[in-house]
Amino acid sequence: MERPPATTYLVNGAALRTRRMELGLDLAECAAEAGISRPYLNQLELGHRRRLRPPTYTALRTALQLNPTDHRLLAPPEDPQRKE
């Protein structure tokens, strides 16, 4: 039996960085509060990585003091028709 694909959240790195800076957190502080590495957070902010699993997204949202109904960290859905 095949496993269903894991649900992930597509995040907007610029929004993530903006919120972190609004709170006056540096990369290391924010990463530590979210339980992720500083390089990983940096990759997210720069857009080199864009997908987060639900527990990581929740931890990052909590570190950035955002409630569950606040979706400003989410990027618009990717267009499957778009070719790069």
PDB file of N, CA, C and O in Angstrom, residues 28-65:
ATOM      1  N   ALA A  28      19.508  33.530  14.106  1.00  0.00           N
ATOM      2  CA  ALA A  28      19.803  32.508  15.108  1.00  0.00           C
ATOM      3  C   ALA A  28      18.721  32.438  16.183  1.00  0.00           C
ATOM      4  O   ALA A  28      18.308  31.349  16.587  1.00  0.00           O
ATOM      5  N   GLU A  29      18.254  33.588  16.649  1.00  0.00           N
ATOM      6  CA  GLU A  29      17.211  33.615  17.685  1.00  0.00           C
ATOM      7  C   GLU A  29      15.921  32.991  17.173  1.00  0.00           C
ATOM      8  O   GLU A  29      15.309  32.165  17.848  1.00  0.00           O
ATOM      9  N   CYS A  30      15.514  33.406  16.002  1.00  0.00           N
ATOM     10  CA  CYS A  30      14.268  32.901  15.426  1.00  0.00           C
ATOM     11  C   CYS A  30      14.358  31.403  15.160  1.00  0.00           C
ATOM     12  O   CYS A  30      13.435  30.657  15.483  1.00  0.00           O
ATOM     13  N   ALA A  31      15.476  30.971  14.597  1.00  0.00           N
ATOM     14  CA  ALA A  31      15.659  29.547  14.310  1.00  0.00           C
ATOM     15  C   ALA A  31      15.617  28.730  15.597  1.00  0.00           C
ATOM     16  O   ALA A  31      14.962  27.675  15.654  1.00  0.00           O
ATOM     17  N   ALA A  32      16.293  29.207  16.645  1.00  0.00           N
ATOM     18  CA  ALA A  32      16.307  28.490  17.919  1.00  0.00           C
ATOM     19  C   ALA A  32      14.894  28.385  18.497  1.00  0.00           C
ATOM     20  O   ALA A  32      14.489  27.323  18.981  1.00  0.00           O
ATOM     21  N   GLU A  33      14.132  29.468  18.427  1.00  0.00           N
ATOM     22  CA  GLU A  33      12.765  29.450  18.953  1.00  0.00           C
ATOM     23  C   GLU A  33      11.868  28.491  18.169  1.00  0.00           C
ATOM     24  O   GLU A  33      10.959  27.892  18.721  1.00  0.00           O
ATOM     25  N   ALA A  34      12.137  28.345  16.874  1.00  0.00           N
ATOM     26  CA  ALA A  34      11.336  27.456  16.027  1.00  0.00           C
ATOM     27  C   ALA A  34      11.856  26.024  16.038  1.00  0.00           C
ATOM     28  O   ALA A  34      11.205  25.133  15.487  1.00  0.00           O
ATOM     29  N   GLY A  35      13.038  25.804  16.612  1.00  0.00           N
ATOM     30  CA  GLY A  35      13.602  24.463  16.652  1.00  0.00           C
ATOM     31  C   GLY A  35      14.177  24.004  15.319  1.00  0.00           C
ATOM     32  O   GLY A  35      14.187  22.815  15.023  1.00  0.00           O
ATOM     33  N   ILE A  36      14.635  24.970  14.514  1.00  0.00           N
ATOM     34  CA  ILE A  36      15.257  24.642  13.232  1.00  0.00           C
ATOM     35  C   ILE A  36      16.651  25.278  13.197  1.00  0.00           C
ATOM     36  O   ILE A  36      16.976  26.100  14.045  1.00  0.00           O
ATOM     37  N   SER A  37      17.446  24.903  12.214  1.00  0.00           N
ATOM     38  CA  SER A  37      18.795  25.468  12.139  1.00  0.00           C
ATOM     39  C   SER A  37      18.765  26.858  11.490  1.00  0.00           C
ATOM     40  O   SER A  37      17.868  27.175  10.711  1.00  0.00           O
ATOM     41  N   ARG A  38      19.779  27.652  11.816  1.00  0.00           N
ATOM     42  CA  ARG A  38      19.905  28.977  11.218  1.00  0.00           C
ATOM     43  C   ARG A  38      20.076  28.886   9.707  1.00  0.00           C
ATOM     44  O   ARG A  38      19.416  29.621   8.966  1.00  0.00           O
ATOM     45  N   PRO A  39      20.913  27.973   9.179  1.00  0.00           N
ATOM     46  CA  PRO A  39      21.028  27.870   7.717  1.00  0.00           C
ATOM     47  C   PRO A  39      19.703  27.492   7.034  1.00  0.00           C
ATOM     48  O   PRO A  39      19.398  27.989   5.955  1.00  0.00           O
ATOM     49  N   TYR A  40      18.921  26.635   7.679  1.00  0.00           N
ATOM     50  CA  TYR A  40      17.633  26.247   7.105  1.00  0.00           C
ATOM     51  C   TYR A  40      16.695  27.450   7.037  1.00  0.00           C
ATOM     52  O   TYR A  40      16.048  27.697   6.007  1.00  0.00           O
ATOM     53  N   LEU A  41      16.638  28.228   8.117  1.00  0.00           N
ATOM     54  CA  LEU A  41      15.805  29.429   8.122  1.00  0.00           C
ATOM     55  C   LEU A  41      16.277  30.407   7.050  1.00  0.00           C
ATOM     56  O   LEU A  41      15.462  30.998   6.339  1.00  0.00           O
ATOM     57  N   ASN A  42      17.578  30.553   6.907  1.00  0.00           N
ATOM     58  CA  ASN A  42      18.124  31.434   5.879  1.00  0.00           C
ATOM     59  C   ASN A  42      17.706  30.967   4.485  1.00  0.00           C
ATOM     60  O   ASN A  42      17.319  31.779   3.637  1.00  0.00           O
ATOM     61  N   GLN A  43      17.759  29.673   4.232  1.00  0.00           N
ATOM     62  CA  GLN A  43      17.332  29.130   2.935  1.00  0.00           C
ATOM     63  C   GLN A  43      15.854  29.400   2.681  1.00  0.00           C
ATOM     64  O   GLN A  43      15.462  29.692   1.550  1.00  0.00           O
ATOM     65  N   LEU A  44      15.051  29.317   3.720  1.00  0.00           N
ATOM     66  CA  LEU A  44      13.625  29.621   3.576  1.00  0.00           C
ATOM     67  C   LEU A  44      13.428  31.095   3.209  1.00  0.00           C
ATOM     68  O   LEU A  44      12.671  31.419   2.299  1.00  0.00           O
ATOM     69  N   GLU A  45      14.105  31.974   3.926  1.00  0.00           N
ATOM     70  CA  GLU A  45      13.950  33.407   3.673  1.00  0.00           C
ATOM     71  C   GLU A  45      14.419  33.796   2.275  1.00  0.00           C
ATOM     72  O   GLU A  45      13.842  34.676   1.654  1.00  0.00           O
ATOM     73  N   LEU A  46      15.454  33.144   1.786  1.00  0.00           N
ATOM     74  CA  LEU A  46      15.987  33.457   0.461  1.00  0.00           C
ATOM     75  C   LEU A  46      15.214  32.770  -0.664  1.00  0.00           C
ATOM     76  O   LEU A  46      15.458  33.047  -1.838  1.00  0.00           O
ATOM     77  N   GLY A  47      14.304  31.887  -0.318  1.00  0.00           N
ATOM     78  CA  GLY A  47      13.509  31.199  -1.330  1.00  0.00           C
ATOM     79  C   GLY A  47      14.180  29.974  -1.923  1.00  0.00           C
ATOM     80  O   GLY A  47      13.666  29.385  -2.869  1.00  0.00           O
ATOM     81  N   HIS A  48      15.327  29.562  -1.363  1.00  0.00           N
ATOM     82  CA  HIS A  48      15.990  28.356  -1.855  1.00  0.00           C
ATOM     83  C   HIS A  48      15.228  27.114  -1.428  1.00  0.00           C
ATOM     84  O   HIS A  48      15.308  26.077  -2.085  1.00  0.00           O
ATOM     85  N   ARG A  49      14.535  27.220  -0.315  1.00  0.00           N
ATOM     86  CA  ARG A  49      13.612  26.175   0.145  1.00  0.00           C
ATOM     87  C   ARG A  49      12.287  26.875   0.365  1.00  0.00           C
ATOM     88  O   ARG A  49      12.238  27.988   0.862  1.00  0.00           O
ATOM     89  N   ARG A  50      11.211  26.200  -0.009  1.00  0.00           N
ATOM     90  CA  ARG A  50       9.911  26.875   0.072  1.00  0.00           C
ATOM     91  C   ARG A  50       8.841  26.056   0.774  1.00  0.00           C
ATOM     92  O   ARG A  50       7.780  26.565   1.088  1.00  0.00           O
ATOM     93  N   ARG A  51       9.091  24.787   0.985  1.00  0.00           N
ATOM     94  CA  ARG A  51       8.067  23.920   1.572  1.00  0.00           C
ATOM     95  C   ARG A  51       8.416  23.523   2.998  1.00  0.00           C
ATOM     96  O   ARG A  51       9.553  23.189   3.286  1.00  0.00           O
ATOM     97  N   LEU A  52       7.401  23.556   3.857  1.00  0.00           N
ATOM     98  CA  LEU A  52       7.548  23.154   5.254  1.00  0.00           C
ATOM     99  C   LEU A  52       6.496  22.109   5.592  1.00  0.00           C
ATOM    100  O   LEU A  52       5.340  22.222   5.169  1.00  0.00           O
ATOM    101  N   ARG A  53       6.877  21.151   6.375  1.00  0.00           N
ATOM    102  CA  ARG A  53       5.900  20.186   6.900  1.00  0.00           C
ATOM    103  C   ARG A  53       5.119  20.865   8.011  1.00  0.00           C
ATOM    104  O   ARG A  53       5.593  21.821   8.633  1.00  0.00           O
ATOM    105  N   PRO A  54       3.911  20.371   8.282  1.00  0.00           N
ATOM    106  CA  PRO A  54       3.054  21.029   9.275  1.00  0.00           C
ATOM    107  C   PRO A  54       3.699  21.301  10.640  1.00  0.00           C
ATOM    108  O   PRO A  54       3.557  22.411  11.151  1.00  0.00           O
ATOM    109  N   PRO A  55       4.423  20.353  11.249  1.00  0.00           N
ATOM    110  CA  PRO A  55       4.998  20.681  12.563  1.00  0.00           C
ATOM    111  C   PRO A  55       6.025  21.822  12.503  1.00  0.00           C
ATOM    112  O   PRO A  55       6.072  22.667  13.402  1.00  0.00           O
ATOM    113  N   THR A  56       6.806  21.855  11.447  1.00  0.00           N
ATOM    114  CA  THR A  56       7.810  22.917  11.303  1.00  0.00           C
ATOM    115  C   THR A  56       7.136  24.252  11.041  1.00  0.00           C
ATOM    116  O   THR A  56       7.517  25.283  11.598  1.00  0.00           O
ATOM    117  N   TYR A  57       6.103  24.246  10.190  1.00  0.00           N
ATOM    118  CA  TYR A  57       5.359  25.472   9.915  1.00  0.00           C
ATOM    119  C   TYR A  57       4.727  26.011  11.200  1.00  0.00           C
ATOM    120  O   TYR A  57       4.803  27.208  11.488  1.00  0.00           O
ATOM    121  N   THR A  58       4.143  25.128  11.986  1.00  0.00           N
ATOM    122  CA  THR A  58       3.509  25.539  13.240  1.00  0.00           C
ATOM    123  C   THR A  58       4.541  26.124  14.204  1.00  0.00           C
ATOM    124  O   THR A  58       4.302  27.166  14.821  1.00  0.00           O
ATOM    125  N   ALA A  59       5.699  25.485  14.317  1.00  0.00           N
ATOM    126  CA  ALA A  59       6.749  25.973  15.212  1.00  0.00           C
ATOM    127  C   ALA A  59       7.263  27.341  14.759  1.00  0.00           C
ATOM    128  O   ALA A  59       7.485  28.233  15.584  1.00  0.00           O
ATOM    129  N   LEU A  60       7.429  27.508  13.460  1.00  0.00           N
ATOM    130  CA  LEU A  60       7.913  28.785  12.941  1.00  0.00           C
ATOM    131  C   LEU A  60       6.862  29.876  13.141  1.00  0.00           C
ATOM    132  O   LEU A  60       7.177  30.990  13.553  1.00  0.00           O
ATOM    133  N   ARG A  61       5.623  29.551  12.882  1.00  0.00           N
ATOM    134  CA  ARG A  61       4.535  30.510  13.090  1.00  0.00           C
ATOM    135  C   ARG A  61       4.464  30.927  14.566  1.00  0.00           C
ATOM    136  O   ARG A  61       4.287  32.098  14.879  1.00  0.00           O
ATOM    137  N   THR A  62       4.663  29.980  15.467  1.00  0.00           N
ATOM    138  CA  THR A  62       4.657  30.278  16.901  1.00  0.00           C
ATOM    139  C   THR A  62       5.840  31.171  17.271  1.00  0.00           C
ATOM    140  O   THR A  62       5.686  32.140  18.006  1.00  0.00           O
ATOM    141  N   ALA A  63       7.024  30.869  16.736  1.00  0.00           N
ATOM    142  CA  ALA A  63       8.214  31.677  17.009  1.00  0.00           C
ATOM    143  C   ALA A  63       8.028  33.112  16.520  1.00  0.00           C
ATOM    144  O   ALA A  63       8.551  34.047  17.120  1.00  0.00           O
ATOM    145  N   LEU A  64       7.251  33.263  15.444  1.00  0.00           N
ATOM    146  CA  LEU A  64       7.007  34.592  14.878  1.00  0.00           C
ATOM    147  C   LEU A  64       5.740  35.247  15.438  1.00  0.00           C
ATOM    148  O   LEU A  64       5.268  36.258  14.933  1.00  0.00           O
ATOM    149  N   GLN A  65       5.201  34.634  16.492  1.00  0.00           N
ATOM    150  CA  GLN A  65       4.042  35.170  17.223  1.00  0.00           C
ATOM    151  C   GLN A  65       2.837  35.416  16.323  1.00  0.00           C
ATOM    152  O   GLN A  65       2.184  36.462  16.394  1.00  0.00           O
TER     153      GLN A  65
END
